[in-house]
mmCIF file of C-alpha atoms in Angstrom:
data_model
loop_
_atom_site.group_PDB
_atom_site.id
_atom_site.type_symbol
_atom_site.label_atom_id
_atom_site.label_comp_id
_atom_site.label_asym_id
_atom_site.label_seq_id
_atom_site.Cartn_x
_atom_site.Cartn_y
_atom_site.Cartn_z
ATOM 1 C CA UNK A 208 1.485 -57.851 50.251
ATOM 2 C CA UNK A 209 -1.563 -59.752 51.292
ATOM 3 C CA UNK A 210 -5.094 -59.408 49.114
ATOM 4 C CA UNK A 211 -7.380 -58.597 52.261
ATOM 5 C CA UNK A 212 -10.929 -57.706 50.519
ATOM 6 C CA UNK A 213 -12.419 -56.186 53.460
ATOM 7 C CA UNK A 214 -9.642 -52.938 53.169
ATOM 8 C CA UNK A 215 -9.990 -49.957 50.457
ATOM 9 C CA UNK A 216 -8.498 -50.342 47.737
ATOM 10 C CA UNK A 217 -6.586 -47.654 45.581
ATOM 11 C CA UNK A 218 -8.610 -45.439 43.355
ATOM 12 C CA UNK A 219 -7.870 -46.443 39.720
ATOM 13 C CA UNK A 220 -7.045 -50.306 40.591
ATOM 14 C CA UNK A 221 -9.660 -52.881 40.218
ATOM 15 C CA UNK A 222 -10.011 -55.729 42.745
ATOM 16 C CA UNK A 223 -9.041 -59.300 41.770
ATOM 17 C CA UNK A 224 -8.258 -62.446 43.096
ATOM 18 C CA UNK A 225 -4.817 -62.730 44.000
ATOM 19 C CA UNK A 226 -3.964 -65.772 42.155
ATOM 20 C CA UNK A 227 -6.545 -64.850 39.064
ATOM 21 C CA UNK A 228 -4.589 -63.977 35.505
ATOM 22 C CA UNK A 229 -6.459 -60.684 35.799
ATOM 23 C CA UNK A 230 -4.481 -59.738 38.875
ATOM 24 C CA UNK A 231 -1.433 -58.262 37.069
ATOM 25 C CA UNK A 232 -3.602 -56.783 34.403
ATOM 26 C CA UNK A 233 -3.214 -52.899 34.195
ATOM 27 C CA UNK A 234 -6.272 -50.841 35.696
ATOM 28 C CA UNK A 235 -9.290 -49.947 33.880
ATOM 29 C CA UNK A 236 -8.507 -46.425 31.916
ATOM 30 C CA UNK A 237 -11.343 -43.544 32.645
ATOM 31 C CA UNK A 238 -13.578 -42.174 29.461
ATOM 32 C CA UNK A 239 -12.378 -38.213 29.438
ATOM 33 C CA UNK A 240 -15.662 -35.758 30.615
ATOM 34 C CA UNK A 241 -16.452 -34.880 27.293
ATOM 35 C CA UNK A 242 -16.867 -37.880 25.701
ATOM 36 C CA UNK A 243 -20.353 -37.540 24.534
ATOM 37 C CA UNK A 244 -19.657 -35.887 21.241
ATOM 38 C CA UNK A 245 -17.268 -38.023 19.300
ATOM 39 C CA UNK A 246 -13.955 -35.926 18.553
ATOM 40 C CA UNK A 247 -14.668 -35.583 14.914
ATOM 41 C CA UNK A 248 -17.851 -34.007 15.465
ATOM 42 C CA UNK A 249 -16.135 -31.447 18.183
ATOM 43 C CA UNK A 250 -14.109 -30.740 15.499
ATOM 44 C CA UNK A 251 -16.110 -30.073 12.784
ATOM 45 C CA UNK A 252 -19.024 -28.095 15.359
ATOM 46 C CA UNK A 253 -15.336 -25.610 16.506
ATOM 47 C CA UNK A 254 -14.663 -25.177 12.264
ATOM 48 C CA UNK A 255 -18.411 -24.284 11.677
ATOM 49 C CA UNK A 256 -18.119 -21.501 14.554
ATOM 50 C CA UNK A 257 -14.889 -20.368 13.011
ATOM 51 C CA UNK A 258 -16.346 -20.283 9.404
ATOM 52 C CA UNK A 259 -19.159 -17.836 10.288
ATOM 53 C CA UNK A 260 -17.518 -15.466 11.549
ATOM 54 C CA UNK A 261 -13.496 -15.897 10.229
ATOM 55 C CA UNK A 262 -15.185 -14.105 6.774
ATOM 56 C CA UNK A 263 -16.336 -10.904 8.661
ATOM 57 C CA UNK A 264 -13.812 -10.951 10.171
ATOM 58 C CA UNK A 265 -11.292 -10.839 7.250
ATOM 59 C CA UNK A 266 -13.549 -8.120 5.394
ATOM 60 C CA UNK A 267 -13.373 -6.065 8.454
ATOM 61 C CA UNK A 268 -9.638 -6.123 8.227
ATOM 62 C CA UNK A 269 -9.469 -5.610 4.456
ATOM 63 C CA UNK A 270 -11.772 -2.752 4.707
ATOM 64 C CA UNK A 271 -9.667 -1.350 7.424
ATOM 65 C CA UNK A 272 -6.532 -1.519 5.725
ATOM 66 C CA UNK A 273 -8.198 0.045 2.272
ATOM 67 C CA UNK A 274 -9.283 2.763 4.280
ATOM 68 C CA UNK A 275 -6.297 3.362 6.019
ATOM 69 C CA UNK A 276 -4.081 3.238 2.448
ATOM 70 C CA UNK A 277 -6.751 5.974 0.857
ATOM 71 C CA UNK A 278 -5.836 8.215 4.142
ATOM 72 C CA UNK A 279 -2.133 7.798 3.223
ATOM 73 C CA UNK A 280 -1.780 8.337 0.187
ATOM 74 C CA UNK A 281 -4.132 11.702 0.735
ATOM 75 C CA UNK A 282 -1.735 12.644 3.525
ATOM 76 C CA UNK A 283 1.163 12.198 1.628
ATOM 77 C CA UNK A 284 -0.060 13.854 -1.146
ATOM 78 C CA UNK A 285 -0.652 17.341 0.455
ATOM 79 C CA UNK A 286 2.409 16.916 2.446
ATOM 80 C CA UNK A 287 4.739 16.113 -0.565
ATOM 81 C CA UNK A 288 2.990 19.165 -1.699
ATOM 82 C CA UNK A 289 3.701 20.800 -5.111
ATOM 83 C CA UNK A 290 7.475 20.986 -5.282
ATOM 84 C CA UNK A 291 8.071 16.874 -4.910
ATOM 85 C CA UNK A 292 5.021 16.728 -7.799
ATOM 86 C CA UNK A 293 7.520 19.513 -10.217
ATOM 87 C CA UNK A 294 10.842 17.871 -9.084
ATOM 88 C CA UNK A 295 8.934 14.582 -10.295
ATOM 89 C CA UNK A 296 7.697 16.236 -13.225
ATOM 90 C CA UNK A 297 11.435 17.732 -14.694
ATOM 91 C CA UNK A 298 12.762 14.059 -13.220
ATOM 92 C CA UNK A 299 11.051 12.808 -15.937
ATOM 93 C CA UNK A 300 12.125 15.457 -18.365
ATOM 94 C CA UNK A 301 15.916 14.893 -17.790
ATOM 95 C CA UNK A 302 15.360 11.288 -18.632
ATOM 96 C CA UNK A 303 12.969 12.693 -21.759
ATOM 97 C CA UNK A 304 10.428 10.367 -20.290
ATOM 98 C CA UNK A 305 7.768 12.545 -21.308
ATOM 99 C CA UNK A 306 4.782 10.267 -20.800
ATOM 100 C CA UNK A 307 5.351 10.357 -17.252
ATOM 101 C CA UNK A 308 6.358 14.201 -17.741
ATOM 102 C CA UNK A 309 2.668 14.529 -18.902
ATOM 103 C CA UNK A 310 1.147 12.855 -15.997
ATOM 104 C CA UNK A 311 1.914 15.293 -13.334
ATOM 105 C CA UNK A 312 -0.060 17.966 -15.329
ATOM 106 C CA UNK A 313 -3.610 18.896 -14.647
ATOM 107 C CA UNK A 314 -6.120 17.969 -16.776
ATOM 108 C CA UNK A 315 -7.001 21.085 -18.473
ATOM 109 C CA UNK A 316 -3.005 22.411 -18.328
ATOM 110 C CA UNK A 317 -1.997 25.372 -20.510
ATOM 111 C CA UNK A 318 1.285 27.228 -21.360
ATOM 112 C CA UNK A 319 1.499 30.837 -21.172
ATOM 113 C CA UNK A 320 3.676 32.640 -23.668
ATOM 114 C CA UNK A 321 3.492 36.339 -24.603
ATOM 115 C CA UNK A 322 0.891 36.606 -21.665
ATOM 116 C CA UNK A 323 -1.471 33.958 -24.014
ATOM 117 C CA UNK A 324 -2.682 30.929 -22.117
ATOM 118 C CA UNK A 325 -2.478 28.136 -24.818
ATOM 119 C CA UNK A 326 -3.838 24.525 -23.525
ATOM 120 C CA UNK A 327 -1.525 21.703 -23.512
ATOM 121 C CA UNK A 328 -3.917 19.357 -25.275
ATOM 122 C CA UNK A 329 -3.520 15.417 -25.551
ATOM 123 C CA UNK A 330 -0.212 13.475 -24.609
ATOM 124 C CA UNK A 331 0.887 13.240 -28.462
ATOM 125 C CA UNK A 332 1.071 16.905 -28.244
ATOM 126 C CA UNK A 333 2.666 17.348 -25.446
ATOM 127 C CA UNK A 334 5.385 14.949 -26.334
ATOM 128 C CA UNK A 335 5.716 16.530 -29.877
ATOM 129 C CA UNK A 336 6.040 20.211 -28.410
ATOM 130 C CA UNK A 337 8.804 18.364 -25.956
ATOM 131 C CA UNK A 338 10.819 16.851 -28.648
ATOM 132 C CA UNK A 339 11.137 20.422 -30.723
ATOM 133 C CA UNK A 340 12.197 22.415 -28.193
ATOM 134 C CA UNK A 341 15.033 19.436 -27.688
ATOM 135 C CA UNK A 342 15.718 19.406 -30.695
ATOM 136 C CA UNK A 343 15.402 23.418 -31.243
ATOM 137 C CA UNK A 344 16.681 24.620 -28.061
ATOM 138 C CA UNK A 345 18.564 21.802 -26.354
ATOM 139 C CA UNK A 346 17.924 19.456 -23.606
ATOM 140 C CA UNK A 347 16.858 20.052 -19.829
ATOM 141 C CA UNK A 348 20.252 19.507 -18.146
ATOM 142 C CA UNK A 349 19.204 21.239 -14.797
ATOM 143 C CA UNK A 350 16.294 22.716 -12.989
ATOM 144 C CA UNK A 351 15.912 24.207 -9.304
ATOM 145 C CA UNK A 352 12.398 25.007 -7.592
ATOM 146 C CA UNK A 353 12.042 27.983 -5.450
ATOM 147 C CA UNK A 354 9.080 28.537 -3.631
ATOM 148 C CA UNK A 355 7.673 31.606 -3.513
ATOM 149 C CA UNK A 356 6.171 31.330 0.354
ATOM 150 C CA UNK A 357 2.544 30.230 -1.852
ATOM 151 C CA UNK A 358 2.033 26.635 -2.704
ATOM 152 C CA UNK A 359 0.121 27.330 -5.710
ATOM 153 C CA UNK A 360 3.151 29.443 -7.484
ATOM 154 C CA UNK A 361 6.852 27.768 -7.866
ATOM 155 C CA UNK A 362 9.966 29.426 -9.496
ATOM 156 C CA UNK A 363 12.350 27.198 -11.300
ATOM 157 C CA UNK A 364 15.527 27.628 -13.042
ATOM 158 C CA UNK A 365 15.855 25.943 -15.733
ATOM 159 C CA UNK A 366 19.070 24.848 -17.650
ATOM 160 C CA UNK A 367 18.984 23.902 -21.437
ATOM 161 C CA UNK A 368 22.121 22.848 -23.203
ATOM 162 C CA UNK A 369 22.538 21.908 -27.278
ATOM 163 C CA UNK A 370 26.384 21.312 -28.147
ATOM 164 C CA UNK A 371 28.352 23.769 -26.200
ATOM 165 C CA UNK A 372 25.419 26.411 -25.892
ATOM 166 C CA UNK A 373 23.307 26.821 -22.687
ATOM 167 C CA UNK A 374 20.329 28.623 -22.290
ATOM 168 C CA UNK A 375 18.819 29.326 -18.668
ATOM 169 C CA UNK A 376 15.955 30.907 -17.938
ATOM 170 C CA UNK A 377 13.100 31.331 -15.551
ATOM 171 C CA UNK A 378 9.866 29.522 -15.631
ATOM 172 C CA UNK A 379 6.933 29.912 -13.005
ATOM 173 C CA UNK A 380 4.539 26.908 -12.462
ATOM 174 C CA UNK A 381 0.750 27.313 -11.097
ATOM 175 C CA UNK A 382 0.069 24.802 -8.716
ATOM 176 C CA UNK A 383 -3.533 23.158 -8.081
ATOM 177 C CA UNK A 384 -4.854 20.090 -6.565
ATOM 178 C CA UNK A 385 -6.655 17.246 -8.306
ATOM 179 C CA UNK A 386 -8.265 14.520 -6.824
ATOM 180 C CA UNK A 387 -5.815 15.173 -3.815
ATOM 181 C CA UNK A 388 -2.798 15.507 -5.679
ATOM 182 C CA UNK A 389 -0.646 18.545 -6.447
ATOM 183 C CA UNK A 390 -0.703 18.799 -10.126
ATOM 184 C CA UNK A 391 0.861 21.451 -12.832
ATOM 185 C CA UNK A 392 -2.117 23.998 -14.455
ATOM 186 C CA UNK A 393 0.031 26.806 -15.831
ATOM 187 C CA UNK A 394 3.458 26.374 -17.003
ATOM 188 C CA UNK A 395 4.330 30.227 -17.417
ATOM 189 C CA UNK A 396 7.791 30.710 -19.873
ATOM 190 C CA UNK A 397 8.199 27.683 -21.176
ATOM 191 C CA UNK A 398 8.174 23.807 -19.858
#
């Protein structure tokens, strides 16, 4: 190949004498475009951008997602409806849990007996009344809900057994929401 400096030379190559040491030398390298903001500063200007806005943008989402739970819950608390809230409710009483028995009551709950509505009162009461009629009567060993076509009144059967005696009998529930949940305001004929 002969050096003739009169013809074009190749983009990228530089032109040299042929018998110079620079000759073999590999061709100059080309700054990129964007080379007039140092890397690190590109960086750190992208982050900044990111950082304004990445907060809104996660307390969009969280506020999305809070809404969206409140909905659900709401939903499936007037789907489940009253019957899941009493089969929850006499779950609790088989396992003479009756803490959680208590908390699927309304807040101003009362027991009608001999056509008198008497109020439930406090937990301790309600626990103490629970443990007598164990005692007294005999465990809840079975229960079924029937509805009655109304939401607001449920029939169950209840079972009772102490040694080899068993006592069933019939107990109607009133029904009412609270704070978008189905809770128990009458317990008519026992718990």
């Amino acid at each position: 190949m002969s050096y003739d400096p009169g013809q074009p030379q190749q983009p990228g190559y530089r032109q040299a004498e042929p018998f110079s040491p620079d000759f073999f030398s590999p061709p100059a390298q080309k700054p990129p475009y964007n080379i007039a903001m140092p890397r690190s500063r590109r960086i750190l200007s992208r982050q900044k951008k990111i950082s304004r806005r990445s907060p809104w943008i996660i307390i969009t989402i969280i506020c999305v997602l809070i809404i969206a739970a409140i909905l659900i819950v709401r939903y499936l608390g007037t789907l489940a409806g009253p019957t899941v809230t009493v089969d929850n409710y006499y779950q609790a009483v088989l396992q003479k849990n009756y803490s959680l028995a208590y908390s699927y009551l309304a807040s101003n709950a009362t027991l009608t007996s001999q056509n008198q509505k008497i109020p439930i009162g406090p937990q301790q009461d309600y626990a103490t009344s629970a443990h007598l009629l164990d005692s007294n009567i005999g465990s809840v060993i079975s229960y079924k809900v029937a509805t009655t076509g109304n939401n607001a009144l449920l029939m169950i059967s209840t079972t009772r057994s102490k040694n080899t005696h068993s006592i069933h009998y019939t107990v109607r529930f009133t029904m009412i929401q609270e704070d978008g949940t189905w809770k128990i305001q009458d317990m008519n004929g026992g718990f």
